[in-house]
Amino acid sequence: MTTTPGFETLAIHAGAQPDPSTGARTTPIYQTTSFVFDNVDHAAALFGLQQFGNIYTRIMNPTQAVLEERVAALEGGTAALAVASGHAAQLLVFQTLMQPGDEFVASRRLYGGSINQFTNAFKSFDWRVKWGDPDDLQSFEAAITDKTRAIFIESIANPGGIVCDIAGIAEIAHRHGLPLIVDNTMASPYLCRPIEHGADIVVHSLTKFMGGHGNSMGGAIVDAGTFDWSATDHYPMLSAPRPEYNGVVLHETFGNFAFAIACRVLGLRDLGPAISPFNAFMILTGIETLPLRMQRHCDNALKVADYLKGHDKVGWVSYAGLPGDRYHQAMQTYAPKGAGAVLTFGLKDGYDAGVTFVEALELFSHLANIGDTRSLVIHPASTTHKQLTDAQKVAAGAGPDVVRLSVGIENVADIIADLDQALAKV
Ligand SMILES: *Cc1c(COP(=O)(O)O)cnc(C)c1O
């Protein structure tokens, strides 16, 4: 092919070719822990980073490698690393950027698990999070100090369908010599490609829309290749000689994919959250249909949002795809093909109505996940956010009346009929 292949083509072909030893057309599951060396010199070259190749599946595996190339191609990055989960991806990114006592600024509108990871688990590494408000870009700048090493946001934020001004936050980050990390899980690269708007690192929970079928955990880190790690001495994992590799300086040696290499040969090697070859295979299969699924998710979600908006038991609907929504303008810049599958709405009768509604649904599954082919529902106030005080619930976007849907790709008439019968019982 002479021109750059389109997104749909990359989703099926990027990184893959018929298996060189068997001719197998789909990428095989290389279910092995380790790989034979050609000879002693080959082994030494692999261990010394003079040559790329498979050693041990904790560090690299051929099924995982196809997944990495595919995700990098879809995001427009120079390289990617696949790991065991979205949280593992975030851990490795920060472990590569931060020293004890360093700080980062994160959007306060994030997936709840990320808020927990940043406030609790990261504390034991002495990595300190400060919060910015995506509706007030100035708050990110105000939180930056001489200890800040990165800014972290979600492209489309969960819950509530907030669309972040990625370019605006990238401009602040770069003016202060900081990389911008964007969690692109909710949008997927089909809807939004953060690197085109200034992101330096993209992270994913592949568990959600990328895998798409609710059957496999996975995560990814994508290196945009845009950040100059040697401009300061703030990122010693990249810019200082590494004693464990004979004094190699990763940024000098690997240039515009040094960040992905550092996450692999330091973070993944030493911390160990490798993705299984089987899960890499399942997620690769899911990605082949990402464009079709994502468009159907968006089309169905918009119809559901429209239906809910017209229902007399519904107080409000938050979905950036709705004209007039607070984030509709930003959506047209950052996710013009659709605002994703996830939307929230409020029941006029509050907490008890939320519980009755969720229990009355039949097609929707009541569980704590998003990005399955199936339609999913959760009432955060009675489940994921039950431990919080009422004031904390409201601040987290999980007030007593809030219901969150991840609209699936079933027939939309069936989805709306299920919502309709459940609302009738409220
Ligand atoms: C689920 C999720 C994560 C965490 O991913 P896991 O694969 O569950 O570890 C991170 N960010 C967002 C936006 C998510 O939805």
Coordinates of C-alpha atoms and ligand atoms in Angstrom, one line a residue:
M1 CA 0.0 0.0 0.0
T2 CA 1.4 3.4 -0.9
T3 CA -0.8 5.7 1.2
T4 CA -1.2 5.5 5.0
P5 CA -3.9 2.9 5.7
G6 CA -7.1 4.1 7.2
F7 CA -8.1 3.5 10.8
E8 CA -10.3 0.6 10.1
T9 CA -7.5 -1.1 8.1
L10 CA -5.0 -0.5 10.9
A11 CA -7.4 -2.0 13.5
I12 CA -7.3 -5.3 11.6
H13 CA -3.7 -5.4 10.2
A14 CA -1.3 -3.2 12.1
G15 CA 1.5 -5.2 13.6
A16 CA 0.3 -8.5 12.3
Q17 CA 1.4 -10.8 9.5
P18 CA 0.9 -14.5 8.7
D19 CA 3.0 -16.5 11.3
P20 CA 6.4 -16.9 9.7
S21 CA 6.8 -20.5 10.8
T22 CA 3.3 -22.0 10.3
G23 CA 1.5 -19.6 8.0
A24 CA -1.3 -19.1 10.6
R25 CA -3.3 -16.1 9.5
T26 CA -4.5 -14.8 12.9
T27 CA -1.8 -14.0 15.4
P28 CA -1.1 -17.1 17.4
I29 CA -1.2 -17.3 21.2
Y30 CA 2.5 -17.8 22.0
Q31 CA 1.7 -19.5 25.3
T32 CA 5.3 -19.8 26.5
T33 CA 7.3 -18.2 29.3
S34 CA 10.7 -18.2 27.7
F35 CA 12.6 -18.3 24.4
V36 CA 15.7 -20.2 23.3
F37 CA 18.8 -18.2 22.5
D38 CA 20.7 -18.8 19.2
N39 CA 24.0 -18.8 21.2
V40 CA 25.9 -17.1 24.0
D41 CA 26.6 -13.9 22.0
H42 CA 22.9 -13.6 21.1
A43 CA 21.9 -14.0 24.8
A44 CA 24.4 -11.3 25.8
A45 CA 23.2 -8.9 23.1
L46 CA 19.6 -9.3 24.2
F47 CA 20.4 -8.8 27.9
G48 CA 22.6 -5.8 27.1
L49 CA 19.9 -4.0 25.0
Q50 CA 22.1 -4.2 21.9
Q51 CA 19.6 -6.3 20.1
F52 CA 15.8 -6.6 20.4
G53 CA 14.3 -10.0 20.9
N54 CA 12.3 -12.3 23.1
I55 CA 13.8 -13.5 26.4
Y56 CA 11.0 -14.1 28.9
T57 CA 7.3 -13.3 28.7
R58 CA 7.4 -10.9 31.7
I59 CA 9.3 -8.5 29.5
M60 CA 8.2 -9.3 25.9
N61 CA 6.2 -11.9 24.0
P62 CA 5.3 -12.2 20.3
T63 CA 1.5 -12.0 20.8
Q64 CA 1.9 -9.1 23.1
A65 CA 4.2 -7.4 20.5
V66 CA 1.5 -7.5 17.9
L67 CA -0.9 -5.9 20.3
E68 CA 1.6 -3.2 21.1
E69 CA 2.3 -2.3 17.5
R70 CA -1.5 -2.2 16.8
V71 CA -2.2 0.2 19.7
A72 CA 0.7 2.4 18.8
A73 CA -0.5 2.6 15.2
L74 CA -4.1 3.4 16.2
E75 CA -3.0 6.2 18.6
G76 CA -0.4 7.6 16.2
G77 CA 2.5 6.9 18.7
T78 CA 6.1 5.8 18.1
A79 CA 5.8 2.7 20.3
A80 CA 3.6 1.1 22.9
L81 CA 3.8 -1.3 25.9
A82 CA 1.0 -3.7 26.7
V83 CA 0.6 -4.7 30.4
A84 CA -1.8 -6.6 32.7
S85 CA -4.4 -3.8 33.3
G86 CA -5.1 -0.1 33.0
H87 CA -3.9 0.4 36.6
A88 CA -0.7 -1.4 35.9
A89 CA -0.1 1.0 32.9
Q90 CA -0.5 4.0 35.1
L91 CA 1.8 2.5 37.8
L92 CA 4.6 2.0 35.2
V93 CA 4.2 5.4 33.7
F94 CA 4.6 7.2 37.1
Q95 CA 7.3 4.9 38.2
T96 CA 9.3 5.9 35.1
L97 CA 8.7 9.7 35.7
M98 CA 8.7 10.1 39.4
Q99 CA 11.3 10.1 42.2
P100 CA 10.2 10.0 45.9
G101 CA 8.9 13.4 46.9
D102 CA 8.0 14.4 43.3
E103 CA 4.5 15.7 42.5
F104 CA 2.1 15.5 39.6
V105 CA -1.2 17.3 38.8
A106 CA -4.2 15.2 37.9
S107 CA -7.7 16.2 36.8
R108 CA -10.1 15.7 39.7
R109 CA -12.6 14.2 37.3
L110 CA -11.2 10.7 36.9
Y111 CA -12.3 7.1 37.0
G112 CA -12.7 6.3 40.8
G113 CA -10.1 3.6 40.8
S114 CA -7.5 6.1 39.5
I115 CA -8.4 8.5 42.3
N116 CA -7.8 5.7 44.8
Q117 CA -4.5 4.7 43.2
F118 CA -3.2 8.3 43.1
T119 CA -4.3 9.2 46.7
N120 CA -3.6 5.9 48.5
A121 CA -1.2 3.5 46.7
F122 CA 1.1 6.2 45.3
K123 CA 1.5 7.7 48.8
S124 CA 3.7 4.7 49.8
F125 CA 6.1 5.6 46.9
D126 CA 5.9 9.3 48.1
W127 CA 4.5 10.4 44.8
R128 CA 2.3 13.3 45.6
V129 CA -0.9 14.2 43.6
K130 CA -2.4 17.6 43.4
W131 CA -5.8 18.1 41.7
G132 CA -6.9 20.4 38.8
D133 CA -10.4 21.1 37.6
P134 CA -11.0 20.4 33.9
D135 CA -13.6 23.2 33.9
D136 CA -10.9 25.7 35.1
L137 CA -7.6 25.2 33.2
Q138 CA -6.0 27.9 35.4
S139 CA -6.3 25.4 38.3
F140 CA -3.8 23.1 36.6
E141 CA -1.3 25.9 36.2
A142 CA -1.8 27.0 39.8
A143 CA -1.0 23.5 41.1
I144 CA 2.4 23.3 39.4
T145 CA 5.5 23.6 41.6
D146 CA 9.2 23.0 40.9
K147 CA 8.6 19.4 42.1
T148 CA 5.9 18.7 39.4
R149 CA 6.8 16.1 36.9
A150 CA 3.7 15.5 34.8
I151 CA 0.0 16.3 34.2
F152 CA -2.6 13.6 34.0
I153 CA -6.2 13.9 32.5
E154 CA -8.8 11.7 30.9
S155 CA -9.9 12.6 27.3
I156 CA -13.5 11.8 28.0
A157 CA -13.9 11.5 31.7
N158 CA -15.8 8.9 33.6
P159 CA -18.5 9.5 34.9
G160 CA -20.5 12.4 33.6
G161 CA -19.2 12.6 30.0
I162 CA -16.8 15.5 30.5
V163 CA -14.7 16.3 27.4
C164 CA -11.4 17.7 28.5
D165 CA -9.6 20.6 26.6
I166 CA -6.6 18.5 25.8
A167 CA -4.8 21.1 23.7
G168 CA -5.4 23.8 26.4
I169 CA -3.9 21.6 29.1
A170 CA -1.0 20.4 26.8
E171 CA -0.1 24.0 26.3
I172 CA 0.1 24.6 30.0
A173 CA 2.1 21.4 30.5
H174 CA 4.6 22.2 27.8
R175 CA 5.1 25.8 28.9
H176 CA 6.3 24.4 32.2
G177 CA 8.4 21.7 30.6
L178 CA 6.1 18.8 31.7
P179 CA 4.7 15.9 29.7
L180 CA 0.9 15.5 29.4
I181 CA -0.4 12.0 30.1
V182 CA -3.9 11.3 28.7
D183 CA -6.1 8.3 29.8
N184 CA -8.0 7.6 26.5
T185 CA -9.9 4.6 27.8
M186 CA -13.4 6.1 27.5
A187 CA -13.0 7.5 24.0
S188 CA -10.7 4.9 22.4
P189 CA -8.5 6.1 19.5
Y190 CA -11.5 5.7 17.2
L191 CA -13.2 8.7 18.8
C192 CA -10.2 10.7 20.0
R193 CA -6.5 10.7 19.3
P194 CA -4.9 12.7 22.1
I195 CA -1.4 12.8 20.5
E196 CA -2.8 15.0 17.7
H197 CA -3.8 17.5 20.4
G198 CA -0.5 17.6 22.3
A199 CA -0.4 14.5 24.6
D200 CA 3.0 13.0 25.1
I201 CA 1.9 9.8 26.7
V202 CA -1.4 7.9 26.3
V203 CA -2.6 5.2 28.7
H204 CA -5.4 2.7 28.3
S205 CA -7.4 0.2 30.1
L206 CA -7.7 -2.3 27.3
T207 CA -10.2 -4.0 29.5
K208 CA -12.9 -1.6 28.3
F209 CA -13.7 -0.6 24.7
M210 CA -10.5 -1.8 23.1
G211 CA -11.1 -5.5 24.1
G212 CA -14.7 -4.6 24.0
H213 CA -16.3 -7.8 25.1
G214 CA -15.9 -7.8 28.9
N215 CA -13.7 -10.9 28.9
S216 CA -10.0 -9.9 29.4
M217 CA -8.0 -7.4 31.5
G218 CA -5.3 -5.4 29.8
G219 CA -3.6 -2.0 29.7
A220 CA -1.3 -0.1 27.4
I221 CA 1.2 2.8 27.5
V222 CA 1.7 4.7 24.2
D223 CA 4.8 6.9 23.7
A224 CA 4.1 9.9 21.4
G225 CA 7.9 10.3 20.9
T226 CA 7.4 14.1 21.4
F227 CA 8.9 14.9 24.8
D228 CA 12.6 15.9 25.4
W229 CA 13.5 13.9 28.4
S230 CA 17.1 15.3 28.4
A231 CA 16.1 19.0 28.6
T232 CA 16.4 18.8 32.5
D233 CA 17.7 16.3 35.0
H234 CA 14.1 15.7 36.2
Y235 CA 13.7 12.3 34.5
P236 CA 16.8 10.3 35.5
M237 CA 15.3 7.0 34.4
L238 CA 15.5 8.3 30.9
S239 CA 18.4 10.8 30.9
A240 CA 21.0 9.3 33.3
P241 CA 23.2 6.3 32.8
R242 CA 21.5 3.0 33.9
P243 CA 23.9 0.9 36.0
E244 CA 21.8 -2.3 35.3
Y245 CA 22.5 -1.9 31.5
N246 CA 26.3 -1.0 31.6
G247 CA 25.6 2.7 31.8
V248 CA 23.3 3.0 28.8
V249 CA 21.3 6.3 28.7
L250 CA 17.9 5.3 27.4
H251 CA 16.9 8.6 25.8
E252 CA 20.2 8.9 24.0
T253 CA 20.1 5.3 22.8
F254 CA 16.4 5.0 21.9
G255 CA 15.4 8.5 21.0
N256 CA 11.7 9.0 20.3
F257 CA 10.6 5.7 21.7
A258 CA 12.8 5.8 24.9
F259 CA 9.8 6.3 27.2
A260 CA 8.2 3.0 26.0
I261 CA 11.5 1.2 26.3
A262 CA 12.1 2.6 29.9
C263 CA 8.6 1.4 30.9
R264 CA 9.5 -2.1 29.6
V265 CA 13.1 -2.7 30.5
L266 CA 13.0 -1.0 33.9
G267 CA 9.3 -0.8 35.0
L268 CA 7.8 -4.0 33.6
R269 CA 11.0 -6.0 34.1
D270 CA 11.3 -5.1 37.8
L271 CA 7.6 -4.6 38.9
G272 CA 6.2 -7.4 36.7
P273 CA 2.6 -6.7 35.7
A274 CA 2.9 -8.6 32.3
I275 CA -0.2 -9.3 30.2
S276 CA -0.9 -12.9 29.5
P277 CA -0.5 -14.0 25.9
F278 CA -4.1 -15.3 26.0
N279 CA -5.5 -11.9 27.0
A280 CA -3.3 -10.1 24.4
F281 CA -4.9 -12.4 21.8
M282 CA -8.5 -11.7 23.1
I283 CA -7.9 -8.0 23.0
L284 CA -6.3 -8.1 19.5
T285 CA -9.4 -9.9 18.3
G286 CA -11.6 -7.3 20.0
I287 CA -9.7 -4.4 18.4
E288 CA -10.4 -5.7 14.9
T289 CA -14.0 -4.5 15.3
L290 CA -13.4 -1.4 17.4
P291 CA -14.5 1.1 14.7
L292 CA -17.8 -0.8 14.1
R293 CA -18.5 -1.3 17.8
M294 CA -17.6 2.2 18.8
Q295 CA -19.8 3.9 16.2
R296 CA -22.7 1.7 17.3
H297 CA -22.1 2.4 20.9
C298 CA -22.2 6.2 20.2
D299 CA -25.3 6.0 17.9
N300 CA -27.2 3.9 20.5
A301 CA -26.1 6.2 23.4
L302 CA -27.3 9.3 21.6
K303 CA -30.7 7.7 21.0
V304 CA -30.9 6.6 24.6
A305 CA -29.9 10.1 25.8
D306 CA -32.6 11.6 23.6
Y307 CA -35.2 9.2 25.0
L308 CA -34.3 9.9 28.6
K309 CA -34.3 13.6 28.1
G310 CA -37.9 13.5 27.1
H311 CA -39.0 11.2 30.0
D312 CA -41.0 12.9 32.8
K313 CA -39.3 10.9 35.6
V314 CA -35.9 12.0 34.5
G315 CA -34.5 15.3 35.9
W316 CA -31.4 15.7 33.8
V317 CA -29.2 13.9 31.3
S318 CA -25.4 14.4 31.0
Y319 CA -24.1 13.3 27.6
A320 CA -21.8 15.4 25.4
G321 CA -23.4 14.1 22.3
L322 CA -26.6 16.0 23.1
P323 CA -26.8 19.4 21.4
G324 CA -27.0 22.0 24.2
D325 CA -24.9 19.8 26.6
R326 CA -22.2 21.7 28.4
Y327 CA -19.4 19.7 26.6
H328 CA -21.0 19.5 23.2
Q329 CA -18.7 22.1 21.8
A330 CA -15.6 20.4 23.1
M331 CA -16.9 17.1 21.8
Q332 CA -17.0 18.6 18.3
T333 CA -13.3 19.4 18.6
Y334 CA -12.0 16.3 20.3
A335 CA -14.5 13.5 19.6
P336 CA -16.5 14.6 16.5
K337 CA -17.7 11.0 15.6
G338 CA -19.5 10.6 18.9
A339 CA -19.4 11.1 22.6
G340 CA -18.9 7.5 23.6
A341 CA -21.1 4.9 25.3
V342 CA -21.3 6.2 28.8
L343 CA -23.9 8.6 30.0
T344 CA -25.3 9.7 33.4
F345 CA -28.8 10.9 34.3
G346 CA -30.8 11.8 37.4
L347 CA -34.1 10.3 38.6
K348 CA -36.4 13.0 40.0
D349 CA -37.3 10.7 42.9
G350 CA -33.7 10.3 44.1
Y351 CA -32.1 7.4 45.9
D352 CA -35.0 4.9 46.2
A353 CA -36.0 5.5 42.6
G354 CA -32.4 4.6 41.6
V355 CA -32.5 1.4 43.5
T356 CA -35.9 0.4 42.1
F357 CA -34.9 1.3 38.6
V358 CA -31.6 -0.7 38.6
E359 CA -33.4 -3.8 40.0
A360 CA -36.2 -3.6 37.5
L361 CA -33.9 -3.6 34.4
E362 CA -33.7 -6.9 32.6
L363 CA -31.6 -6.5 29.5
F364 CA -29.1 -4.2 31.3
S365 CA -26.6 -5.9 33.6
H366 CA -26.1 -4.4 37.0
L367 CA -22.3 -4.3 37.5
A368 CA -19.3 -2.1 37.9
N369 CA -17.8 -2.0 34.4
I370 CA -18.1 -0.1 31.1
G371 CA -17.2 -0.8 27.5
D372 CA -18.8 -4.3 27.1
T373 CA -20.9 -5.2 24.0
R374 CA -23.7 -5.6 26.6
S375 CA -25.6 -2.7 28.1
L376 CA -24.5 -2.1 31.7
V377 CA -26.0 0.0 34.5
I378 CA -24.9 1.1 38.0
H379 CA -26.4 3.3 40.7
P380 CA -23.2 4.7 42.2
A381 CA -24.8 6.0 45.4
S382 CA -25.9 2.5 46.5
T383 CA -22.8 0.6 45.3
T384 CA -19.4 2.0 44.3
H385 CA -19.8 5.2 46.3
K386 CA -21.9 3.9 49.2
Q387 CA -19.2 4.5 51.8
L388 CA -19.0 8.2 51.1
T389 CA -21.0 10.9 52.9
D390 CA -23.8 12.6 51.0
A391 CA -21.6 15.6 50.4
Q392 CA -18.7 13.5 49.1
K393 CA -21.1 11.6 46.8
V394 CA -22.4 14.8 45.2
A395 CA -18.8 16.1 44.8
A396 CA -17.8 12.9 43.1
G397 CA -20.7 13.1 40.6
A398 CA -22.4 10.2 42.4
G399 CA -25.4 12.0 44.1
P400 CA -28.4 9.9 45.3
D401 CA -30.3 10.4 42.1
V402 CA -27.5 9.6 39.6
V403 CA -27.6 6.5 37.4
R404 CA -24.7 5.6 35.0
L405 CA -25.3 3.6 31.8
S406 CA -22.7 2.1 29.5
V407 CA -24.9 1.7 26.4
G408 CA -24.2 -1.6 24.5
I409 CA -24.5 -2.5 20.9
E410 CA -27.7 -4.5 21.1
N411 CA -30.7 -3.4 19.0
V412 CA -31.5 0.1 20.3
A413 CA -35.3 -0.5 20.4
D414 CA -34.7 -3.3 22.9
I415 CA -32.4 -1.1 25.0
I416 CA -35.0 1.7 25.1
A417 CA -37.9 -0.8 25.8
D418 CA -36.0 -2.1 28.8
L419 CA -35.4 1.4 30.2
D420 CA -39.0 2.2 29.6
Q421 CA -40.4 -0.7 31.5
A422 CA -38.0 -0.1 34.4
L423 CA -38.9 3.6 34.5
A424 CA -42.6 2.7 34.6
K425 CA -41.9 0.8 37.9
V426 CA -40.2 3.8 39.6
Ligands
LIG1 C1 -11.2 0.8 34.1 C2 -10.5 2.1 33.9 C3 -9.1 2.2 34.4 C4 -8.4 1.0 35.1 O1 -8.3 0.0 34.2 P1 -8.2 -1.6 34.7 O2 -8.0 -2.3 33.4 O3 -9.5 -1.9 35.4 O4 -7.0 -1.7 35.6 C5 -8.5 3.4 34.2 N1 -9.1 4.4 33.6 C6 -10.4 4.4 33.2 C7 -11.0 5.6 32.5 C8 -11.1 3.2 33.3 O5 -12.4 3.2 32.9

